[in-house]
Short mmCIF file of C-alpha atoms and ligand atoms in Angstrom, two decimals:
data_model
loop_
_atom_site.label_atom_id
_atom_site.label_comp_id
_atom_site.label_asym_id
_atom_site.label_seq_id
_atom_site.Cartn_x
_atom_site.Cartn_y
_atom_site.Cartn_z
CA MET A 154 83.32 122.69 191.11
CA LYS A 155 85.88 125.49 190.70
CA GLN A 156 85.79 128.79 188.86
CA ILE A 157 88.40 129.04 186.09
CA SER A 158 89.37 131.82 183.70
CA VAL A 159 90.98 131.10 180.32
CA VAL A 160 92.85 133.88 178.50
CA GLY A 161 93.18 133.35 174.75
CA VAL A 162 90.46 131.39 172.97
CA GLY A 163 92.37 129.81 170.08
CA TYR A 164 93.03 126.20 169.19
CA VAL A 165 94.30 125.52 172.71
CA GLY A 166 92.31 127.95 174.84
CA LEU A 167 88.88 127.13 173.45
CA VAL A 168 89.39 123.38 173.88
CA THR A 169 90.74 123.95 177.41
CA ALA A 170 87.78 126.16 178.36
CA ALA A 171 85.17 123.82 176.86
CA CYS A 172 86.66 120.69 178.43
CA PHE A 173 87.09 122.16 181.93
CA SER A 174 83.47 123.37 181.81
CA ASP A 175 82.38 119.91 180.66
CA LEU A 176 84.05 118.50 183.79
CA GLY A 177 81.62 120.63 185.84
CA ASN A 178 83.70 123.77 186.47
CA ARG A 179 82.48 127.33 185.89
CA VAL A 180 84.66 128.72 183.08
CA ILE A 181 84.92 132.29 181.81
CA ALA A 182 86.91 132.43 178.57
CA LEU A 183 88.47 135.73 177.52
CA ASP A 184 89.87 136.92 174.22
CA VAL A 185 91.01 140.34 173.02
CA ASP A 186 89.46 139.63 169.61
CA GLU A 187 85.95 141.09 169.96
CA GLN A 188 84.69 139.47 166.76
CA ARG A 189 85.84 136.07 168.00
CA VAL A 190 84.03 136.56 171.35
CA SER A 191 80.90 137.86 169.68
CA ASN A 192 80.82 134.86 167.31
CA LEU A 193 81.34 132.41 170.17
CA ARG A 194 78.41 133.97 172.03
CA LYS A 195 76.36 133.21 168.91
CA GLY A 196 77.68 129.65 168.79
CA VAL A 197 79.98 130.34 165.83
CA MET A 198 83.33 128.54 166.25
CA PRO A 199 86.61 130.33 165.27
CA ILE A 200 88.24 127.02 164.36
CA TYR A 201 87.30 123.58 163.05
CA GLU A 202 87.89 120.91 165.68
CA PRO A 203 85.78 117.69 165.62
CA GLY A 204 83.21 117.72 168.44
CA LEU A 205 84.05 121.23 169.67
CA GLU A 206 80.89 123.00 168.51
CA GLU A 207 78.64 120.55 170.34
CA LEU A 208 80.81 120.63 173.48
CA VAL A 209 80.75 124.44 173.61
CA GLU A 210 77.02 124.58 172.90
CA ARG A 211 76.18 122.09 175.65
CA ASN A 212 78.24 123.86 178.29
CA VAL A 213 77.09 127.35 177.32
CA ALA A 214 73.48 126.11 177.59
CA ALA A 215 74.26 124.66 181.03
CA GLY A 216 75.59 128.07 182.13
CA ARG A 217 79.08 126.70 182.86
CA LEU A 218 80.86 128.42 179.96
CA THR A 219 80.77 132.11 179.06
CA PHE A 220 82.90 134.36 176.82
CA THR A 221 84.09 137.90 177.41
CA THR A 222 86.62 140.54 176.38
CA SER A 223 86.71 141.98 179.90
CA TYR A 224 89.50 140.87 182.22
CA GLU A 225 87.48 142.17 185.21
CA GLU A 226 84.56 139.92 184.29
CA ALA A 227 86.86 137.00 183.53
CA LEU A 228 88.85 137.10 186.78
CA LYS A 229 86.12 138.04 189.28
CA GLY A 230 85.66 135.06 191.58
CA SER A 231 88.18 132.86 189.74
CA GLU A 232 90.75 130.78 191.63
CA PHE A 233 92.66 129.78 188.46
CA VAL A 234 93.56 131.57 185.23
CA PHE A 235 95.03 129.67 182.26
CA ILE A 236 97.15 131.66 179.80
CA CYS A 237 96.56 130.18 176.32
CA VAL A 238 97.61 133.04 174.06
CA GLY A 239 99.71 132.54 170.96
CA THR A 240 103.50 132.13 171.21
CA PRO A 241 104.52 132.46 167.54
CA SER A 242 108.09 132.24 166.26
CA GLY A 243 110.15 135.42 166.34
CA VAL A 244 112.50 136.49 163.54
CA GLU A 245 115.37 134.31 164.76
CA GLY A 246 113.16 131.38 165.73
CA GLU A 247 112.79 132.37 169.37
CA ALA A 248 109.26 132.23 170.83
CA ASP A 249 107.59 135.64 170.70
CA LEU A 250 106.19 136.22 174.21
CA LYS A 251 104.59 139.60 173.73
CA TYR A 252 101.10 138.14 174.10
CA VAL A 253 102.06 136.20 177.22
CA GLU A 254 103.51 139.40 178.71
CA ALA A 255 100.36 141.37 177.85
CA ALA A 256 98.17 138.72 179.44
CA ALA A 257 100.32 138.43 182.60
CA ARG A 258 100.49 142.20 183.04
CA THR A 259 96.75 142.66 182.61
CA ILE A 260 95.99 139.77 184.96
CA ALA A 261 98.24 141.40 187.60
CA LYS A 262 96.52 144.77 187.27
CA THR A 263 93.04 143.27 187.33
CA MET A 264 93.22 140.53 189.95
CA THR A 265 91.28 141.25 193.14
CA ALA A 266 91.99 138.05 195.07
CA PRO A 267 94.74 135.40 195.38
CA LEU A 268 95.14 133.65 192.02
CA ILE A 269 96.90 130.64 190.52
CA VAL A 270 98.26 131.69 187.11
CA ILE A 271 98.80 128.72 184.81
CA ASN A 272 100.92 128.85 181.63
CA LYS A 273 99.36 126.48 179.09
CA SER A 274 100.87 128.11 176.04
CA THR A 275 104.16 126.61 174.96
CA VAL A 276 106.76 128.94 176.45
CA PRO A 277 110.57 128.84 176.60
CA VAL A 278 112.24 127.39 179.66
CA GLY A 279 112.36 130.11 182.33
CA THR A 280 109.16 131.86 181.27
CA GLY A 281 107.35 130.82 184.45
CA ASP A 282 109.87 132.76 186.56
CA TRP A 283 109.57 135.72 184.18
CA VAL A 284 105.75 135.73 184.41
CA ALA A 285 106.04 135.71 188.21
CA GLU A 286 108.30 138.80 188.06
CA ILE A 287 105.87 140.61 185.75
CA ILE A 288 102.93 139.93 188.07
CA HIS A 289 104.95 140.83 191.14
CA GLU A 290 105.85 144.24 189.66
CA ALA A 291 102.53 145.03 187.97
CA ARG A 292 100.26 144.32 190.95
CA PRO A 293 98.77 147.57 192.30
CA LYS A 294 99.11 146.15 195.81
CA PRO A 295 100.63 142.99 197.37
CA MET A 296 98.37 140.00 196.80
CA ASP A 297 99.09 136.29 196.84
CA PHE A 298 99.59 134.58 193.48
CA TRP A 299 101.38 131.47 192.28
CA VAL A 300 102.62 130.50 188.79
CA VAL A 301 102.19 126.95 187.49
CA SER A 302 103.36 125.52 184.17
CA CYS A 303 100.80 123.13 182.66
CA PRO A 304 101.91 122.56 179.05
CA GLU A 305 99.35 121.47 176.46
CA PHE A 306 99.77 118.16 174.59
CA LEU A 307 96.78 118.55 172.26
CA ARG A 308 96.93 117.34 168.67
CA GLU A 309 94.74 119.40 166.36
CA GLY A 310 91.93 117.26 165.03
CA ALA A 311 92.05 115.15 168.22
CA ALA A 312 92.28 117.94 170.80
CA ILE A 313 89.17 117.09 172.84
CA SER A 314 90.09 113.40 173.02
CA ASP A 315 93.68 114.33 173.92
CA PHE A 316 92.43 116.67 176.67
CA MET A 317 90.01 114.11 178.13
CA ASN A 318 92.42 111.16 177.76
CA PRO A 319 95.90 112.62 178.28
CA HIS A 320 98.96 110.36 178.30
CA ARG A 321 99.99 112.47 181.30
CA THR A 322 99.41 115.87 182.87
CA VAL A 323 102.60 117.81 183.57
CA LEU A 324 102.64 120.49 186.30
CA GLY A 325 105.59 122.65 187.31
CA SER A 326 105.69 125.25 190.07
CA THR A 327 107.75 126.76 192.88
CA SER A 328 104.71 126.09 195.11
CA ARG A 329 103.82 122.44 195.70
CA GLU A 330 100.49 123.58 197.16
CA ALA A 331 99.58 125.50 193.99
CA ALA A 332 100.59 122.53 191.82
CA ASP A 333 98.43 120.23 193.95
CA LYS A 334 95.42 122.53 193.49
CA VAL A 335 95.87 122.45 189.71
CA ALA A 336 96.32 118.67 189.95
CA GLN A 337 92.88 118.49 191.61
CA LEU A 338 91.35 120.05 188.47
CA HIS A 339 92.80 117.17 186.44
CA LEU A 340 91.87 114.28 188.76
CA PRO A 341 88.65 113.41 186.81
CA LEU A 342 90.86 112.67 183.78
CA ARG A 343 92.36 109.74 185.71
CA SER A 344 95.76 109.98 184.04
CA PRO A 345 99.28 110.17 185.53
CA ILE A 346 100.12 113.62 186.88
CA VAL A 347 103.79 114.63 186.86
CA ILE A 348 104.56 117.34 189.41
CA THR A 349 107.95 119.00 189.08
CA ASP A 350 109.58 122.42 189.00
CA LEU A 351 108.73 125.17 186.50
CA ARG A 352 111.75 124.79 184.20
CA THR A 353 111.52 121.02 184.05
CA ALA A 354 107.82 121.17 183.13
CA GLU A 355 108.54 123.73 180.40
CA MET A 356 111.36 121.55 179.06
CA ILE A 357 109.20 118.39 179.07
CA LYS A 358 106.91 120.10 176.56
CA TYR A 359 109.69 121.20 174.20
CA ALA A 360 111.59 117.93 174.47
CA SER A 361 108.40 115.93 173.77
CA ASN A 362 107.52 117.89 170.63
CA ALA A 363 111.11 117.91 169.44
CA PHE A 364 111.35 114.12 169.90
CA LEU A 365 108.14 113.57 167.89
CA ALA A 366 109.50 115.85 165.16
CA THR A 367 112.77 113.89 165.27
CA LYS A 368 110.88 110.63 164.67
CA ILE A 369 109.24 112.18 161.63
CA SER A 370 112.48 113.48 160.14
CA PHE A 371 114.15 110.17 160.92
CA ILE A 372 111.55 108.12 159.02
CA ASN A 373 111.62 110.61 156.15
CA GLU A 374 115.40 110.16 155.83
CA ILE A 375 114.88 106.38 155.90
CA ALA A 376 112.23 106.81 153.18
CA ASP A 377 114.78 108.44 150.87
CA VAL A 378 117.21 105.55 151.44
CA CYS A 379 114.37 103.05 150.84
CA GLU A 380 113.62 104.61 147.46
CA SER A 381 117.25 104.20 146.42
CA LEU A 382 117.55 100.64 147.73
CA GLY A 383 114.12 99.31 146.77
CA ALA A 384 112.56 98.89 150.21
CA ASP A 385 109.08 100.07 151.24
CA VAL A 386 109.29 102.56 154.12
CA LYS A 387 105.66 101.92 155.08
CA GLU A 388 106.49 98.27 155.77
CA VAL A 389 109.82 99.23 157.35
CA ALA A 390 107.96 101.50 159.80
CA ALA A 391 105.45 98.73 160.51
CA GLY A 392 108.26 96.29 161.22
CA MET A 393 110.02 98.82 163.45
CA GLY A 394 106.86 99.75 165.34
CA PHE A 395 106.41 96.34 166.96
CA ASP A 396 109.42 97.21 169.12
CA ALA A 397 107.88 98.89 172.17
CA ARG A 398 111.04 100.96 172.55
CA ILE A 399 110.39 102.49 169.13
CA GLY A 400 106.59 102.52 169.01
CA LYS A 401 104.49 102.61 165.85
CA TYR A 402 103.31 106.22 166.02
CA PHE A 403 104.91 109.19 164.28
CA LEU A 404 106.71 106.97 161.78
CA ASP A 405 104.62 107.98 158.75
CA ALA A 406 106.97 109.16 156.01
CA GLY A 407 105.68 111.83 153.67
CA LEU A 408 105.83 115.60 153.32
CA GLY A 409 107.18 116.12 156.85
CA TYR A 410 105.69 118.15 159.67
CA GLY A 411 103.88 121.51 159.50
CA GLY A 412 101.34 123.19 161.74
CA SER A 413 101.71 125.78 164.48
CA CYS A 414 103.65 123.65 166.96
CA PHE A 415 106.43 121.40 165.66
CA PRO A 416 108.02 124.00 163.37
CA LYS A 417 108.01 126.73 166.01
CA ASP A 418 108.83 124.50 168.99
CA VAL A 419 111.83 122.79 167.38
CA LYS A 420 113.12 126.19 166.23
CA ALA A 421 112.59 127.70 169.69
CA LEU A 422 114.37 124.83 171.44
CA ALA A 423 117.32 125.08 169.06
CA TYR A 424 117.38 128.84 169.67
CA MET A 425 117.42 128.31 173.45
CA ALA A 426 120.36 125.90 173.10
CA GLU A 427 122.32 128.23 170.80
CA ASP A 428 121.50 131.17 173.07
CA MET A 429 123.34 129.23 175.79
CA GLY A 430 126.30 128.67 173.47
CA LEU A 431 125.42 125.04 172.70
CA GLU A 432 125.13 123.45 169.23
CA PRO A 433 121.80 121.55 168.85
CA GLN A 434 123.12 119.22 166.13
CA ILE A 435 120.16 116.81 166.12
CA LEU A 436 117.54 119.58 166.19
CA ASN A 437 119.26 121.38 163.33
CA ALA A 438 119.33 118.13 161.34
CA VAL A 439 115.63 117.53 162.09
CA MET A 440 114.78 120.96 160.68
CA ARG A 441 117.09 120.52 157.67
CA VAL A 442 115.54 117.15 156.74
CA ASN A 443 112.03 118.51 157.20
CA GLY A 444 112.80 121.61 155.18
CA VAL A 445 113.32 119.78 151.88
CA ARG A 446 110.33 117.42 151.95
CA ARG A 447 107.90 119.72 150.18
CA MET A 448 110.11 120.50 147.21
CA MET A 449 110.85 116.78 146.94
CA ILE A 450 107.26 116.21 145.85
CA VAL A 451 107.45 119.09 143.35
CA ASP A 452 110.61 117.52 141.87
CA LYS A 453 108.80 114.17 141.56
CA VAL A 454 105.82 115.68 139.77
CA ARG A 455 108.15 117.57 137.43
CA ASP A 456 109.98 114.32 136.61
CA LEU A 457 106.76 112.41 135.92
CA MET A 458 105.15 115.18 133.83
CA GLY A 459 108.37 116.04 131.98
CA GLY A 460 108.17 119.60 133.20
CA ILE A 461 105.71 121.91 135.00
CA SER A 462 105.04 124.89 132.72
CA GLY A 463 101.67 124.77 131.01
CA LYS A 464 100.55 121.76 133.00
CA THR A 465 97.44 121.46 135.17
CA VAL A 466 98.14 119.97 138.61
CA GLY A 467 95.50 118.96 141.16
CA ILE A 468 96.15 119.05 144.91
CA LEU A 469 94.05 116.96 147.29
CA GLY A 470 94.19 118.23 150.87
CA LEU A 471 95.34 121.72 151.95
CA ALA A 472 95.25 121.80 155.80
CA PHE A 473 98.57 120.94 157.49
CA LYS A 474 97.03 117.62 158.59
CA PRO A 475 93.62 115.95 158.40
CA ASN A 476 90.64 116.87 160.64
CA THR A 477 91.59 120.53 160.99
CA ASP A 478 91.21 123.77 159.04
CA ASP A 479 94.59 125.02 160.28
CA MET A 480 96.80 126.20 157.43
CA ARG A 481 99.72 127.33 159.60
CA ASP A 482 102.91 126.15 157.87
CA ALA A 483 100.88 123.73 155.74
CA PRO A 484 103.00 121.93 153.07
CA SER A 485 100.28 122.70 150.48
CA ILE A 486 101.20 126.41 150.60
CA ASP A 487 104.82 125.84 149.51
CA ILE A 488 103.87 123.16 146.99
CA ALA A 489 101.17 125.28 145.30
CA LYS A 490 103.51 128.29 145.23
CA ALA A 491 106.34 126.33 143.56
CA LEU A 492 104.00 124.82 140.95
CA ILE A 493 102.47 128.20 140.08
CA GLU A 494 105.94 129.80 139.88
CA GLY A 495 106.86 126.93 137.52
CA GLY A 496 104.03 127.93 135.20
CA ALA A 497 101.43 125.34 136.19
CA THR A 498 97.70 125.84 136.71
CA VAL A 499 96.82 124.54 140.18
CA ARG A 500 93.42 123.34 141.35
CA ALA A 501 92.68 122.03 144.86
CA PHE A 502 90.10 120.56 147.18
CA ASP A 503 90.05 120.22 150.96
CA PRO A 504 86.95 119.03 152.87
CA VAL A 505 87.30 121.73 155.55
CA ALA A 506 90.19 124.18 155.04
CA MET A 507 89.42 125.85 151.68
CA GLU A 508 87.93 129.02 153.21
CA VAL A 509 91.07 129.52 155.31
CA ALA A 510 93.36 128.39 152.47
CA LYS A 511 92.05 130.94 149.96
CA GLY A 512 93.93 133.69 151.79
CA GLU A 513 97.18 131.72 151.61
CA MET A 514 96.94 130.71 147.94
CA PRO A 515 94.79 133.20 145.97
CA LYS A 516 95.89 131.85 142.57
CA VAL A 517 94.76 128.29 143.32
CA GLU A 518 91.33 127.37 141.92
CA MET A 519 89.26 125.79 144.72
CA MET A 520 87.08 122.93 143.46
CA PRO A 521 83.93 121.32 144.95
CA ASP A 522 85.40 117.82 145.27
CA ALA A 523 88.32 115.52 144.41
CA TYR A 524 86.81 114.46 141.07
CA ALA A 525 86.55 118.09 139.89
CA VAL A 526 90.21 118.57 140.81
CA ALA A 527 91.24 115.49 138.78
CA LYS A 528 89.29 116.40 135.61
CA ASP A 529 91.72 117.23 132.77
CA ALA A 530 94.67 117.32 135.20
CA ASP A 531 98.17 116.23 134.13
CA ALA A 532 98.96 115.11 137.69
CA LEU A 533 97.23 114.69 141.04
CA ILE A 534 99.07 115.16 144.36
CA ILE A 535 97.82 113.83 147.73
CA VAL A 536 99.10 116.45 150.18
CA THR A 537 96.84 115.89 153.22
CA GLU A 538 95.67 112.39 154.05
CA TRP A 539 91.95 113.04 154.65
CA ASN A 540 90.12 109.72 155.02
CA GLU A 541 87.81 110.52 152.10
CA PHE A 542 90.78 110.40 149.71
CA LYS A 543 91.52 106.81 150.67
CA HIS A 544 88.52 105.32 148.90
CA LEU A 545 88.09 107.45 145.80
CA ASP A 546 86.81 105.83 142.58
CA LEU A 547 90.31 105.73 141.09
CA GLU A 548 89.14 104.41 137.71
CA ARG A 549 86.87 107.45 137.40
CA ILE A 550 89.78 109.66 138.46
CA ARG A 551 92.13 108.01 135.95
CA ASP A 552 89.66 108.28 133.06
CA SER A 553 88.99 111.99 133.73
CA MET A 554 92.65 113.03 133.94
CA ARG A 555 94.63 114.18 130.89
CA GLU A 556 97.62 112.16 132.20
CA ALA A 557 97.19 109.46 134.86
CA VAL A 558 99.98 110.67 137.16
CA LEU A 559 99.47 110.24 140.89
CA LEU A 560 101.85 111.62 143.54
CA ASP A 561 101.00 110.13 146.93
CA GLY A 562 102.64 112.57 149.35
CA ARG A 563 101.29 110.74 152.39
CA ASN A 564 101.51 107.11 151.20
CA ILE A 565 97.79 106.43 151.50
CA TYR A 566 97.77 103.97 148.58
CA GLN A 567 99.40 100.63 147.79
CA PRO A 568 101.81 101.13 144.83
CA GLU A 569 101.02 97.89 142.99
CA GLN A 570 97.25 98.53 143.20
CA ILE A 571 97.66 101.98 141.67
CA LYS A 572 100.11 100.83 138.98
CA ASP A 573 97.72 97.98 138.04
CA LEU A 574 95.08 100.66 137.38
CA GLY A 575 97.42 102.24 134.84
CA PHE A 576 98.65 105.22 136.86
CA ARG A 577 102.23 106.44 136.87
CA TYR A 578 102.56 106.42 140.66
CA ARG A 579 105.13 107.85 143.02
CA GLY A 580 104.83 107.61 146.78
CA VAL A 581 107.46 108.53 149.40
CA GLY A 582 109.96 105.74 150.03
CA ARG A 583 107.75 103.09 148.38
CA GLY A 584 110.37 100.95 146.67
CA TYR A 585 112.61 101.94 143.76
CA ASN A 586 111.97 105.39 142.21
CA GLY A 587 108.95 104.79 140.01
CA SER A 588 110.01 101.27 139.00
CA ALA A 589 107.31 98.70 138.40
CA ASP A 590 109.02 96.37 140.86
CA SER A 591 106.88 93.49 142.02
CA HIS A 592 105.72 94.36 145.51
CA ILE A 593 105.63 91.52 147.98
CA LYS A 594 102.90 92.40 150.49
CA THR A 595 104.37 92.15 153.94
CA GLU A 596 102.58 89.67 156.17
CA VAL A 597 102.48 89.71 159.93
CA LYS A 598 102.11 86.26 161.40
CA VAL A 599 101.40 86.50 165.12
CA GLN A 600 102.45 83.13 166.63
CA PRO A 601 99.62 81.70 168.80
CA ASN A 602 101.84 81.67 171.88
CA ALA A 603 103.22 85.16 171.14
CA VAL A 604 103.06 87.28 174.27
C1 LIG B 1699 98.91 128.93 171.21
C2 LIG B 1699 100.37 128.78 170.86
O1 LIG B 1699 100.49 129.02 169.45
C3 LIG B 1699 100.85 127.40 171.16
O2 LIG B 1699 102.24 127.30 170.95
C4 LIG B 1699 100.59 127.11 172.60
O3 LIG B 1699 100.98 125.76 172.87
C5 LIG B 1699 99.13 127.34 172.93
O4 LIG B 1699 98.69 128.65 172.55
P1 LIG B 1699 96.90 128.46 169.69
O5 LIG B 1699 95.74 128.21 170.57
O6 LIG B 1699 97.02 127.78 168.39
O7 LIG B 1699 98.20 128.01 170.43
O8 LIG B 1699 97.00 130.04 169.48
P2 LIG B 1699 95.97 130.87 168.60
O9 LIG B 1699 95.08 129.95 167.86
O10 LIG B 1699 96.80 131.87 167.91
O11 LIG B 1699 95.04 131.57 169.72
C6 LIG B 1699 95.54 132.56 170.54
C7 LIG B 1699 94.34 133.41 170.98
O12 LIG B 1699 94.77 134.32 172.00
C8 LIG B 1699 93.77 134.25 169.84
O13 LIG B 1699 92.38 134.07 169.79
C9 LIG B 1699 94.11 135.71 170.25
O14 LIG B 1699 93.10 136.63 169.87
C10 LIG B 1699 94.16 135.59 171.76
N1 LIG B 1699 94.97 136.61 172.43
C11 LIG B 1699 96.19 136.96 171.92
C12 LIG B 1699 94.48 137.21 173.60
O15 LIG B 1699 93.38 136.90 174.03
N2 LIG B 1699 95.24 138.13 174.25
C13 LIG B 1699 96.46 138.52 173.76
O16 LIG B 1699 97.11 139.39 174.38
C14 LIG B 1699 96.95 137.93 172.55
C1 LIG B 1700 101.59 118.32 167.91
C2 LIG B 1700 101.80 117.30 169.02
O1 LIG B 1700 101.40 116.01 168.57
C3 LIG B 1700 100.99 117.70 170.25
O2 LIG B 1700 101.26 116.79 171.32
C4 LIG B 1700 101.41 119.11 170.66
O3 LIG B 1700 100.71 119.52 171.80
C5 LIG B 1700 101.16 120.08 169.52
O4 LIG B 1700 101.88 119.65 168.36
P1 LIG B 1700 99.81 118.82 166.05
O5 LIG B 1700 100.87 119.76 165.56
O6 LIG B 1700 98.42 119.30 166.19
O7 LIG B 1700 100.25 118.24 167.51
O8 LIG B 1700 99.73 117.59 165.03
P2 LIG B 1700 100.46 116.19 164.91
O9 LIG B 1700 99.41 115.16 164.74
O10 LIG B 1700 101.46 116.01 165.98
O11 LIG B 1700 101.23 116.34 163.50
C6 LIG B 1700 102.23 117.33 163.43
C7 LIG B 1700 102.78 117.31 162.01
O12 LIG B 1700 103.55 116.12 161.79
C8 LIG B 1700 101.71 117.34 160.91
O13 LIG B 1700 102.17 118.18 159.87
C9 LIG B 1700 101.67 115.89 160.42
O14 LIG B 1700 101.32 115.82 159.05
C10 LIG B 1700 103.12 115.45 160.62
N1 LIG B 1700 103.28 114.01 160.86
C11 LIG B 1700 102.74 113.46 161.99
C12 LIG B 1700 104.03 113.26 159.97
O15 LIG B 1700 104.51 113.78 158.95
N2 LIG B 1700 104.23 111.94 160.22
C13 LIG B 1700 103.70 111.33 161.33
O16 LIG B 1700 103.90 110.13 161.51
C14 LIG B 1700 102.94 112.11 162.23
#
């Protein structure tokens, strides 16, 4: 059992604190936001993450997890401190490190014993060295400390599972001994642990996110070609995914990526490259392809409705992805804005994110469920693929709409099934643009002796 401090109790920090305490460590989680800390002490979560409330409650009750706004209280007796503060995009796309600097400086001034400082926030390559300089200068007196990079690979909506079952743990440091101590914290997770230098660890994080974003922009470009040539991108992706070198994940065509990570991390990596005088051609293409996906769906709904002004459009799903309330860079924000600017009335439903979404889209009427959104609507758009939208009573939906127009931004339906119900349906890359082409259902025959 070790004592660990976590600075920054957001999507990453709170999951990190709760999971390390669940592994049996004593964890003190700090945040500068007093309201957030006060709510957590009352068992009120600042974010929606499946399973998090119960995990926090159990470990607080066991006395392994506490929350504070005091750095003294947080660091006293701790051997490790994880920095999990926000690293938002700056004006030119570079990562804004003011919060990391504030945390590092305060840690330096407050520490009273040797400390391993671990960067979990996504930070540009070279930040580990920079944090070490800050601590070295800000310490009131010489005291041993070591900096380790331990990037997070948590998907929102699956963060606890991703923490407890990581594909790998990446650790970078100038001190092998410090890295080994942090590795010890992760041994119960029984996953591969990559130990390398600071800059390599920091780059592994950016390169991983940028590659996943590249897969998404790649399949979205293929989707556009599929629509022109009459192929079904969903089946194309399935056929591709059997190749282990390609893999079946992150090949879902649709509205492209949003959230607080991919957009900012791809931008930051491109910025780092350009800052070194390089031209990140692929990264720039990934961002360009992703940048047009949202308006593509608005164009489709305009085509199918014969215009936007005076129409009523329903949006199903607001969060940037399912199983989260996170609205950061959510496609729904841009889509709702464009529809409203085009003169449409917009109604929406999201199972979890409506409270957060209200602030981002004040003119959108929030409805109690999907059926209320569909009533008297001229079109319905699936923006976030929540499971509950996959088995709606589509006949009831169709009969309650003014026009049976369905835009499936995340390809959760089968085109021929929807067209047979009498909808005018458009997906993303699902055969010819809106044609009623006969859709041969792809079969997968696994030969008995297939390996
Ligand atoms: C953040 C980064 O956005 C992400 O790139 C990185 O991989 C992990 O850290 P996230 O947890 O989503 O992810 O950040 P956010 O939800 O904004 O939480 C940051 C928390 O840090 C907030 O609660 C904020 O109050 C707190 N904070 C910020 C501090 O405690 N101290 C500070 O100086 C600044
Ligand atoms: C991502 C990375 O997956 C995670 O490893 C990293 O630590 C943080 O960033 P997250 O942003 O929470 O996690 O969500 P993710 O599930 O990766 O989806 C990111 C975006 O890509 C979402 O907007 C999602 O809708 C979109 N996406 C994802 C696609 O459009 N197609 C896909 O096939 C997969």
